mmCIF file of C-alpha atoms and ligand atoms in Angstrom:
data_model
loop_
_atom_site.group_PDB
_atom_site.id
_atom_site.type_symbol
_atom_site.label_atom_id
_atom_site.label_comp_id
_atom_site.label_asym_id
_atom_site.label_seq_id
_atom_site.Cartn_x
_atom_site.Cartn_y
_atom_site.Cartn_z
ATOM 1 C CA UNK A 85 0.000 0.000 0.000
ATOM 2 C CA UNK A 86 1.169 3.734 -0.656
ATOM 3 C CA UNK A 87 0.823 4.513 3.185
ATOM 4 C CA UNK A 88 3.509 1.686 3.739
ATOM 5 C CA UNK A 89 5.556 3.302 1.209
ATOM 6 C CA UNK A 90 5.288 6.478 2.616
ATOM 7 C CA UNK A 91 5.803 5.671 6.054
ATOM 8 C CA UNK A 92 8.924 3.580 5.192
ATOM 9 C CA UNK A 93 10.342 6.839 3.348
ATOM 10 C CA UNK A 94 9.979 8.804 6.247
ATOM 11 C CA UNK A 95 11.857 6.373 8.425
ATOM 12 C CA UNK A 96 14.590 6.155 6.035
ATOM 13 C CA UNK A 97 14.927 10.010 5.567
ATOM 14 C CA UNK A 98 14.018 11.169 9.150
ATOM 15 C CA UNK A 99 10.931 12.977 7.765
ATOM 16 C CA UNK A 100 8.067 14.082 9.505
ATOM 17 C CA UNK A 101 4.588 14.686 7.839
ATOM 18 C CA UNK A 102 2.484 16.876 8.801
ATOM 19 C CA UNK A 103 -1.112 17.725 7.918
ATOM 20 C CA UNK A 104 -3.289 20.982 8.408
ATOM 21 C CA UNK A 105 -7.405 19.695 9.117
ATOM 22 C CA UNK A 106 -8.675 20.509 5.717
ATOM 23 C CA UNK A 107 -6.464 18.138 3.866
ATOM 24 C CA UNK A 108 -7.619 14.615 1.919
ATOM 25 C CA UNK A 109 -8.478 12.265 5.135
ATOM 26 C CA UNK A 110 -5.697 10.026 3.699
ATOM 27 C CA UNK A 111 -3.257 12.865 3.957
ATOM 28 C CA UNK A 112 -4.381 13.265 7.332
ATOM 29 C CA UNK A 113 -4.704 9.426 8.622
ATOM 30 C CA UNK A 114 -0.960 9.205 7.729
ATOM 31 C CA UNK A 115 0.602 12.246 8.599
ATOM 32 C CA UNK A 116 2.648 12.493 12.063
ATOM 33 C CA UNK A 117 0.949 15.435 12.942
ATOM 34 C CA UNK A 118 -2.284 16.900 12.178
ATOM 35 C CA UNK A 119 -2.749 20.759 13.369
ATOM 36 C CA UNK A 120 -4.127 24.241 12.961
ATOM 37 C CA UNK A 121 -2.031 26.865 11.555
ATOM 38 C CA UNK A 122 -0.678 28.080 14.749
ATOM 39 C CA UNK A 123 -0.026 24.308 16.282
ATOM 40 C CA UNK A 124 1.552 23.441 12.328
ATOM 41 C CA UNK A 125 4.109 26.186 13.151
ATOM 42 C CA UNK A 126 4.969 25.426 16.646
ATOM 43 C CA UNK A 127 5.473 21.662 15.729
ATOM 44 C CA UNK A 128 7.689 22.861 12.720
ATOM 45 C CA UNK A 129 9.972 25.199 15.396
ATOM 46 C CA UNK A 130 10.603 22.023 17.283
ATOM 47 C CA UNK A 131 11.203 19.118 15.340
ATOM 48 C CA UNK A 132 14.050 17.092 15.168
ATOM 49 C CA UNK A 133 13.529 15.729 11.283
ATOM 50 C CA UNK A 134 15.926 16.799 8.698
ATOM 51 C CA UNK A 135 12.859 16.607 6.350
ATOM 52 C CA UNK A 136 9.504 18.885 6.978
ATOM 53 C CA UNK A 137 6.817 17.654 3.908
ATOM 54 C CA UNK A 138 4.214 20.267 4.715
ATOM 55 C CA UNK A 139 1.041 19.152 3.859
ATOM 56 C CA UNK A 140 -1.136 22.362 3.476
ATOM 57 C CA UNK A 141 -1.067 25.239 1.130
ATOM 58 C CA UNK A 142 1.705 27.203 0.401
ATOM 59 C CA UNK A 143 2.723 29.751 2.898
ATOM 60 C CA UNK A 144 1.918 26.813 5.674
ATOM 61 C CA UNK A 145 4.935 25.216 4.067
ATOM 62 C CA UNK A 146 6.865 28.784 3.751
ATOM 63 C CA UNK A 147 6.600 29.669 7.246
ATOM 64 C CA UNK A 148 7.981 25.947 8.541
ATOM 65 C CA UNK A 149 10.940 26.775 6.431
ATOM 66 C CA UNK A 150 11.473 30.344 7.784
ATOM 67 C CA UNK A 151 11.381 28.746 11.026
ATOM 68 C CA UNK A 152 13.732 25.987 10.452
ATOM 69 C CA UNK A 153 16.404 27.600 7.383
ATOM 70 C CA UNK A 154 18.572 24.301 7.592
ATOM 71 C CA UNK A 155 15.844 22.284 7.243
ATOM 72 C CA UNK A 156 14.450 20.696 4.248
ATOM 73 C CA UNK A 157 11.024 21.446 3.564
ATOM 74 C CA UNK A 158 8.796 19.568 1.160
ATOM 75 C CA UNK A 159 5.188 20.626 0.093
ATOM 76 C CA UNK A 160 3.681 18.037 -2.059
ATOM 77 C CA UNK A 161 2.077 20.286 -4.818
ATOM 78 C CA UNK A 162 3.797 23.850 -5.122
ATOM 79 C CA UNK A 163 0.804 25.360 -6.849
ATOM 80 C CA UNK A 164 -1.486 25.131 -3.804
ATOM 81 C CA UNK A 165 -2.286 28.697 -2.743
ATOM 82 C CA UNK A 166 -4.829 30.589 -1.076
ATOM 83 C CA UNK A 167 -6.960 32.908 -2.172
ATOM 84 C CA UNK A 168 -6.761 35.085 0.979
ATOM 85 C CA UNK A 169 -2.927 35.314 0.791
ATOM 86 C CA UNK A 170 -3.183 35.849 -2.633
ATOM 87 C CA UNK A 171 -5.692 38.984 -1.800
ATOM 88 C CA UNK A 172 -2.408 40.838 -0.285
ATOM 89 C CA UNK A 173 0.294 41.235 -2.637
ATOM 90 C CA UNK A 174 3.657 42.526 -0.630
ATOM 91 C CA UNK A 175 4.249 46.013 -3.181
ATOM 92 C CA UNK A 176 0.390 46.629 -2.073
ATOM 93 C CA UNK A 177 0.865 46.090 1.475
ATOM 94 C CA UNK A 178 4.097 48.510 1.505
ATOM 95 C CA UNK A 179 1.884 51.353 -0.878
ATOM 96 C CA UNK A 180 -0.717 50.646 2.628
ATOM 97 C CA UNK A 181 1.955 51.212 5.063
ATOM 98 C CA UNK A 182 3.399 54.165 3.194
ATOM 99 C CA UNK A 183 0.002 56.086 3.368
ATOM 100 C CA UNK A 184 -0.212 55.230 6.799
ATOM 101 C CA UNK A 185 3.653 56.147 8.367
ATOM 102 C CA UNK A 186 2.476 55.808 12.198
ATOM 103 C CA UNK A 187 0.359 52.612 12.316
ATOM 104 C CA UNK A 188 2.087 49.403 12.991
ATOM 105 C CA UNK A 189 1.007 46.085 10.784
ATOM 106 C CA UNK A 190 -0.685 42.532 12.510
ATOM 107 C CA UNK A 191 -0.983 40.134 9.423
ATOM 108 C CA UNK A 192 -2.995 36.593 9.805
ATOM 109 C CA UNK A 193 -0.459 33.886 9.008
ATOM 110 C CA UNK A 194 -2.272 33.347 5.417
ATOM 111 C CA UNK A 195 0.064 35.659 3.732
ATOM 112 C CA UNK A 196 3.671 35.098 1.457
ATOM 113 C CA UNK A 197 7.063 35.599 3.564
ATOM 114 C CA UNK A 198 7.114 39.060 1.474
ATOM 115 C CA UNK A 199 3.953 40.372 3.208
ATOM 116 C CA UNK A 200 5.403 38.669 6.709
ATOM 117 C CA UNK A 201 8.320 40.660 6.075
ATOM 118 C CA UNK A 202 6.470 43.857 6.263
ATOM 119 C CA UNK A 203 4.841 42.777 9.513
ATOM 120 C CA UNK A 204 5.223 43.441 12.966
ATOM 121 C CA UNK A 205 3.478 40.826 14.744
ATOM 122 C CA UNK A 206 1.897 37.589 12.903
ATOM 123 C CA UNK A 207 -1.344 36.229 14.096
ATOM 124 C CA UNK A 208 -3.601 33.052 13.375
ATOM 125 C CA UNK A 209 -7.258 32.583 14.241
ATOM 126 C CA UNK A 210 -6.094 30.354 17.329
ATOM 127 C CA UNK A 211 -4.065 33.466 19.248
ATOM 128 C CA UNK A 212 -4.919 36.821 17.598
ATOM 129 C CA UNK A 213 -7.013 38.161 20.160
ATOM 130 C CA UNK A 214 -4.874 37.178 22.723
ATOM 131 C CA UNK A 215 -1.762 39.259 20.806
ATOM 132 C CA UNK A 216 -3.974 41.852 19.806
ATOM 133 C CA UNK A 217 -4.692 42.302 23.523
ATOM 134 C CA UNK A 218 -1.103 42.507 24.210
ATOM 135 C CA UNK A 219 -0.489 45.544 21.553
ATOM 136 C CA UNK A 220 -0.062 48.897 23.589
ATOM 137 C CA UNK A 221 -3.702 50.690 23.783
ATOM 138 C CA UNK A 222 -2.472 53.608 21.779
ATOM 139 C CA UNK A 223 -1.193 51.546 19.292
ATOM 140 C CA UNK A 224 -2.899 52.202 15.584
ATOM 141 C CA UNK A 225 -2.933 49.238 13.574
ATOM 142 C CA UNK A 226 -2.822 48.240 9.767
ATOM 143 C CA UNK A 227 -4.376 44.530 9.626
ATOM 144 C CA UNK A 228 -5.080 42.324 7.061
ATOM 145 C CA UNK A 229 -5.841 40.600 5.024
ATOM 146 C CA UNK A 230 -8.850 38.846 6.544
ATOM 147 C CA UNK A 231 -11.342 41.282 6.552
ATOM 148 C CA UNK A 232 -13.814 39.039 8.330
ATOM 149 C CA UNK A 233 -11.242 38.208 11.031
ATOM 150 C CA UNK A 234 -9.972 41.277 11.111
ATOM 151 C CA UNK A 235 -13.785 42.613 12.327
ATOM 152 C CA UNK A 236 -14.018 39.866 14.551
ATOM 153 C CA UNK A 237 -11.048 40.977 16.310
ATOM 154 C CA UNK A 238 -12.022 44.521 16.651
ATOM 155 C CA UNK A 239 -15.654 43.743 18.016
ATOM 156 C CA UNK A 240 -13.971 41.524 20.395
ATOM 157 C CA UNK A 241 -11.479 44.068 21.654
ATOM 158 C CA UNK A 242 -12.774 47.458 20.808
ATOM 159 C CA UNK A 243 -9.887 48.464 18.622
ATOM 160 C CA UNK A 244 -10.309 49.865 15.472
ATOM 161 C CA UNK A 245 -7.783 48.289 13.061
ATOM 162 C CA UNK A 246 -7.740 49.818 9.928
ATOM 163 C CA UNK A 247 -8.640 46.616 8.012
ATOM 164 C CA UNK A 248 -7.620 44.864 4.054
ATOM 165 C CA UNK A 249 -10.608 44.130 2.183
ATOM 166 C CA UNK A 250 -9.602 40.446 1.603
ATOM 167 C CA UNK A 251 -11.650 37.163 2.422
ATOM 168 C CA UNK A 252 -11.434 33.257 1.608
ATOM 169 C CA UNK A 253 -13.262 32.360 -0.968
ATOM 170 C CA UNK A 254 -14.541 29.382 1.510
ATOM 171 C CA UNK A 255 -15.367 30.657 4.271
ATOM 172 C CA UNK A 256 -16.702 33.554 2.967
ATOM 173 C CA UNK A 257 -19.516 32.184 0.927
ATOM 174 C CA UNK A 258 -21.414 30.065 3.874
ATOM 175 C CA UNK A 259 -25.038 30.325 3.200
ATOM 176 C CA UNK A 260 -26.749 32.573 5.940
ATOM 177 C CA UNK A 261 -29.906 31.266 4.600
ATOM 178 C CA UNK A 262 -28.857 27.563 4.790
ATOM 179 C CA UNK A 263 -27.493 28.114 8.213
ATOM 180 C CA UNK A 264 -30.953 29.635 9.685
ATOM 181 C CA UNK A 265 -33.225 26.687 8.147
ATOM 182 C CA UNK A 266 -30.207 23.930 10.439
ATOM 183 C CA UNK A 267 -30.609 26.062 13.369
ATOM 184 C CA UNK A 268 -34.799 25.322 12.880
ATOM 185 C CA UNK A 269 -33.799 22.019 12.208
ATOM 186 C CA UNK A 270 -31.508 21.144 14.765
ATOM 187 C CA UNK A 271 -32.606 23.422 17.805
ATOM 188 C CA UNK A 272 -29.761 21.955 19.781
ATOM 189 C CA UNK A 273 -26.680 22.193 18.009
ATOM 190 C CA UNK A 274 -24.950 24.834 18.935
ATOM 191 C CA UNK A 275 -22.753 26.419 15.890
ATOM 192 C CA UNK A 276 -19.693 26.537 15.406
ATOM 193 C CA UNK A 277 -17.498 28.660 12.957
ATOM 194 C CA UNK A 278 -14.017 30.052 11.791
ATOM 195 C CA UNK A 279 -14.021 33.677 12.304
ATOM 196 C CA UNK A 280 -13.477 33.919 8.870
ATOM 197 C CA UNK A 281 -16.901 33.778 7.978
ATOM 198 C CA UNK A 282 -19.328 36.734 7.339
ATOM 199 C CA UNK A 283 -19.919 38.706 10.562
ATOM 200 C CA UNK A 284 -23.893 37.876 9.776
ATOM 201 C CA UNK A 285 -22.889 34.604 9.917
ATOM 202 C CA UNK A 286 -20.490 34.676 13.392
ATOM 203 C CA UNK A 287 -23.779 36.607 14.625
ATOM 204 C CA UNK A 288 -25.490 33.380 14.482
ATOM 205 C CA UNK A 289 -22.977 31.097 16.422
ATOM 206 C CA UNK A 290 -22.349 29.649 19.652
ATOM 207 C CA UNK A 291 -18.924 29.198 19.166
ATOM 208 C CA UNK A 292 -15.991 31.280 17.058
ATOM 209 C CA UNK A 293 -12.214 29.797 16.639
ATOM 210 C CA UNK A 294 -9.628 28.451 15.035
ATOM 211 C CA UNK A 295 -9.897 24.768 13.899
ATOM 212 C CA UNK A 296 -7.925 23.440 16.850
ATOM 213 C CA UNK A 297 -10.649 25.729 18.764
ATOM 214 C CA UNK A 298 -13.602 24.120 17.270
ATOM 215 C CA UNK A 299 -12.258 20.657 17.583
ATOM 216 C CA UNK A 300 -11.459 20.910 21.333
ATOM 217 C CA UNK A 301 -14.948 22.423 21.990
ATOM 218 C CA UNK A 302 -16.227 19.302 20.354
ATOM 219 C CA UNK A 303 -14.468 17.246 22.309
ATOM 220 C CA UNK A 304 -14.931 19.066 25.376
ATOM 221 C CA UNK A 305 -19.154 18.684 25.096
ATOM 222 C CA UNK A 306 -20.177 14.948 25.136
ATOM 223 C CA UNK A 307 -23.561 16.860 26.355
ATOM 224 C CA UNK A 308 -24.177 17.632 23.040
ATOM 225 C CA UNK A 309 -24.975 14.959 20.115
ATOM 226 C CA UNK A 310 -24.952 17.079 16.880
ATOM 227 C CA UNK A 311 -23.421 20.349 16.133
ATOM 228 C CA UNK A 312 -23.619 22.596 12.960
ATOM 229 C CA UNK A 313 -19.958 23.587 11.406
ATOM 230 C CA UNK A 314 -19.351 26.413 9.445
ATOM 231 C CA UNK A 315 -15.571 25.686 8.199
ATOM 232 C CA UNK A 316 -13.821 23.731 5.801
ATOM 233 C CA UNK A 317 -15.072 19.973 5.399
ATOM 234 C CA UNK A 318 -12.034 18.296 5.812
ATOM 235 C CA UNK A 319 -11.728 19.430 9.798
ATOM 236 C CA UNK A 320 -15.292 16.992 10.113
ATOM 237 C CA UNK A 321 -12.875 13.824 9.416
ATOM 238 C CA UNK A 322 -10.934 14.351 13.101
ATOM 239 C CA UNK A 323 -13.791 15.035 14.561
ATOM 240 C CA UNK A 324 -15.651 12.202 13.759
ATOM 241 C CA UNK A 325 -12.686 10.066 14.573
ATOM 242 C CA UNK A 326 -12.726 12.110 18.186
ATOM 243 C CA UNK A 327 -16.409 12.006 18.526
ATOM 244 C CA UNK A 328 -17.745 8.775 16.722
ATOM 245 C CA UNK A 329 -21.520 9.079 17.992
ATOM 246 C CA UNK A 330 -22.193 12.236 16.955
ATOM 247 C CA UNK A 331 -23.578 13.813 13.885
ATOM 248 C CA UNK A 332 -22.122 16.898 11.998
ATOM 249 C CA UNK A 333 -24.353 19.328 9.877
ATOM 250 C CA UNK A 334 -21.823 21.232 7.589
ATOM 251 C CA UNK A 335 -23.110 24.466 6.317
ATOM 252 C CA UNK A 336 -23.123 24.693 2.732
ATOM 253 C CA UNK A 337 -22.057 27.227 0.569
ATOM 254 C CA UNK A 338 -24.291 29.951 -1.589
ATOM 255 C CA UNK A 339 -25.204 28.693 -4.741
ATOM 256 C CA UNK A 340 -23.657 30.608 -7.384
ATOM 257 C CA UNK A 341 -25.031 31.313 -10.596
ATOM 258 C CA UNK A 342 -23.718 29.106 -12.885
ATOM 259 C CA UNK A 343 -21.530 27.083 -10.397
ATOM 260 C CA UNK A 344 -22.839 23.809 -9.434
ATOM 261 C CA UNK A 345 -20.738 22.834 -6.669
ATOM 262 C CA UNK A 346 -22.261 22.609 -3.469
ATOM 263 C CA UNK A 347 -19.295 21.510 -1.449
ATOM 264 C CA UNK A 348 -17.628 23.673 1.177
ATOM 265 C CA UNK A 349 -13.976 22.512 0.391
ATOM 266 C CA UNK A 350 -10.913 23.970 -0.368
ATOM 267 C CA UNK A 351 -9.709 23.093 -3.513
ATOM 268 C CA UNK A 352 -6.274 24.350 -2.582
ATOM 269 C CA UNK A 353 -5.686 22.098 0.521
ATOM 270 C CA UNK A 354 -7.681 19.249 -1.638
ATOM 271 C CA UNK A 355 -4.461 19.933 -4.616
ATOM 272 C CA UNK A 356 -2.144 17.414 -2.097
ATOM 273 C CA UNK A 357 -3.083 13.966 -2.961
ATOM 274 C CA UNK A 358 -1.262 10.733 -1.446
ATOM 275 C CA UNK A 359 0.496 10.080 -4.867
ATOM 276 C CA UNK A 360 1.936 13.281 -4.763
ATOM 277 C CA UNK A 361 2.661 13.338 -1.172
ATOM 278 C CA UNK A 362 4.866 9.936 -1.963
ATOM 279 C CA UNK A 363 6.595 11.030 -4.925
ATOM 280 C CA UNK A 364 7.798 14.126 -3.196
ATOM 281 C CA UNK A 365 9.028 12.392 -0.182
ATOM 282 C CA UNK A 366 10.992 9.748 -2.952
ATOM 283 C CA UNK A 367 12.839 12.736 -4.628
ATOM 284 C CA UNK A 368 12.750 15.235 -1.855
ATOM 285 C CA UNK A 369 11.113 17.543 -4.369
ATOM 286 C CA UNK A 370 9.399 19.955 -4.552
ATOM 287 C CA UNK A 371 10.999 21.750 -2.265
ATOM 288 C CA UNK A 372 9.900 25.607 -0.824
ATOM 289 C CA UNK A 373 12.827 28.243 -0.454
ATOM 290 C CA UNK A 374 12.456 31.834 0.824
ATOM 291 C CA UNK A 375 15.061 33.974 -0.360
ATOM 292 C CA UNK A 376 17.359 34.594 2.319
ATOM 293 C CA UNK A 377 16.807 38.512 2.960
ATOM 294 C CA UNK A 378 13.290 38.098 3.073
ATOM 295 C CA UNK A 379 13.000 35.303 5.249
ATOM 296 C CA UNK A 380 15.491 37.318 7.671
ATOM 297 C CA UNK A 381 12.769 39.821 8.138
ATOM 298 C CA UNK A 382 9.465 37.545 8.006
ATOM 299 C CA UNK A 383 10.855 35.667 10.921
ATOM 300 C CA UNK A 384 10.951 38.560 12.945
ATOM 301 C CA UNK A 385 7.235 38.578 13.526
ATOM 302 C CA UNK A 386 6.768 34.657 13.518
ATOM 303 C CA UNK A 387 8.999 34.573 16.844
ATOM 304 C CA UNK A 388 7.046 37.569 18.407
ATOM 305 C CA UNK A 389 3.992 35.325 17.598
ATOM 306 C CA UNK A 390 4.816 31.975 18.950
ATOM 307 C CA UNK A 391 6.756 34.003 22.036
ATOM 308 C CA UNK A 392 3.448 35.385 22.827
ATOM 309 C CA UNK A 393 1.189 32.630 22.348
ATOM 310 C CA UNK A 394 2.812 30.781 25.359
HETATM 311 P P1 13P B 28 -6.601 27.685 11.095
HETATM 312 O O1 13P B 28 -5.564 28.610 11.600
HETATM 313 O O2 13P B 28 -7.833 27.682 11.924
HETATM 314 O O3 13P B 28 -6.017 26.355 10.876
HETATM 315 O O4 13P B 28 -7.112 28.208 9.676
HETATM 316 C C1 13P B 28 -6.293 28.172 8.556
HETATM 317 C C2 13P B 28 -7.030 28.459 7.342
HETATM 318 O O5 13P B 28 -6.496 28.483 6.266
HETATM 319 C C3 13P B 28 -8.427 28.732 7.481
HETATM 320 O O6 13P B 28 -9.003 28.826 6.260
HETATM 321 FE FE1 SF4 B 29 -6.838 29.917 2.177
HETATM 322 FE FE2 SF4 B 29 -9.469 29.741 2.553
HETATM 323 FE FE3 SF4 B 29 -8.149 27.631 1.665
HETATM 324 FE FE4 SF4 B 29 -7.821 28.483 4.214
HETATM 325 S S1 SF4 B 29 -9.682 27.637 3.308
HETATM 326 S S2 SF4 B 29 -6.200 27.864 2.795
HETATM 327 S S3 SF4 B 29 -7.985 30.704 3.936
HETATM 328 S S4 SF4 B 29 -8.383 29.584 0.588
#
């Protein structure tokens, strides 16, 4: 079987897989680690493998190899993006900062090491209140590019970040409509949701976090026996493994004109595929560089991030 394969490659190499929620269920059933963003970038800062395959999307694998320079780091398709990085270009971001000469910048973790370089303090969904609580009072503050996140985070702290207009293309298009007709449904499922959805759409949840977050409030609930999820699909395969007996209502996505896909996946994190995964791990390609004076500033606000998330 491929998993064999790949498991015997990472013995013989000293490589360590590891998977972020929303990737294939193979991928994730036989990675060595399975994590959120944040927990995917503490693991990389602490490993011991000479090999890091990242299995994720593209900066995920960019900011293990910031963190670990002497490290070889592996990401089984180099074309898997995101379209909220994607929505912050690095020459933009600096044109942003120019026009705004006393503000300092908090950028969510789904950005290029170009954008991180022109960062002060990184953030994911699992710690950025807690480091935006930690920025002095007074402070004025560029953030981006989540816009969704980025209002979460000021209605839960009363800043007033200036914000990026960018969004995933995921999480943004949950179906408010869809999601009142499972509440009706399912009275007792409480909802839970990535606070990169639609404010309307955090307005109508129980529960707002990272994917670590909303997997740990799962299993912290027995009391309940179905919940309603508004976040990527593939974080439903954990916690059914965690949670066997209970049911999961994902919300699906707006129907848009002309597209018939109903699915609420990622077709970035969905690029990886075991074949892939195997191959790269045989030839120890592809492999993800960060040119060197780049990756000397973007890890400058990495380390103030997973300082501060202690
Ligand atoms: P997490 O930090 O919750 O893993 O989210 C990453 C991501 O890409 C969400 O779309
Ligand atoms: Fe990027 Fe959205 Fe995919 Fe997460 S789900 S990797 S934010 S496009």
């Amino acid at each position: 079987m491929i998993e064999d394969d790949i498991r015997r490659l990472c013995r013989e190499k000293n490589a360590i897989i590891m998977a972020h929620y929303y990737q294939r269920k193979e991928i994730q059933d036989v990675a060595d680690f399975i994590g959120d963003s944040l927990a995917l970038a503490q693991q990389a800062a602490k490993t011991d493998a000479d090999i890091i395959v990242m299995c994720g999307v593209h900066f995920m694998a960019e900011t293990a190899k910031i963190l670990c320079p002497t490290k070889k780091v592996l990401i089984p398709d180099p074309t898997a993006g995101c379209s909220l990085a994607d929505s912050c270009q690095a020459a933009d971001l600096a044109q942003w900062k120019e026009q705004h000469p006393d503000y300092m910048v908090v950028s969510y973790v789904n950005t290029s090491a170009a954008v991180k370089a022109l960062t002060d303090v990184v953030v994911t969904s699992s710690n950025a209140l807690k480091i935006v609580n930690r920025l002095p009072k007074e402070a004025k503050i560029l953030f981006g590019p989540d816009h969704n996140l980025g209002n979460y985070i000021n209605s839960q702290t009363g800043r007033e970040m200036e914000l990026w207009n960018g969004a995933c293309h995921v999480h943004s298009r949950f179906s408010v409509e869809a999601l009142i007709e499972l509440k009706k449904r399912y009275p007792t499922a409480p909802v839970l949701a990535h606070p990169e959805c639609k404010q309307v759409l955090l307005n109508l949840s129980d529960v707002i976090g990272s994917t670590q977050a909303l997997l740990n409030y799962v299993r912290l609930h027995p009391e309940y026996k179905q919940f309603i999820i508004a976040t990527e699909s593939g974080i439903l395969h954990e916690m059914q493994k965690v949670c066997p007996d209970v049911q999961f209502i994902p919300v699906p996505p707006e129907m848009t004109e002309g597209v018939g896909c109903s699915c609420n996946e990622c077709e970035y994190m969905r690029q990886n595929t075991l074949q892939k995964l195997y191959d790269c791990l045989l030839h120890e390609s592809p492999e993800v560089t960060v040119d060197a004076d780049i990756a000397r500033e973007a890890v400058k606000p990495i380390e103030k991030m997973l300082e501060w998330s202690k």
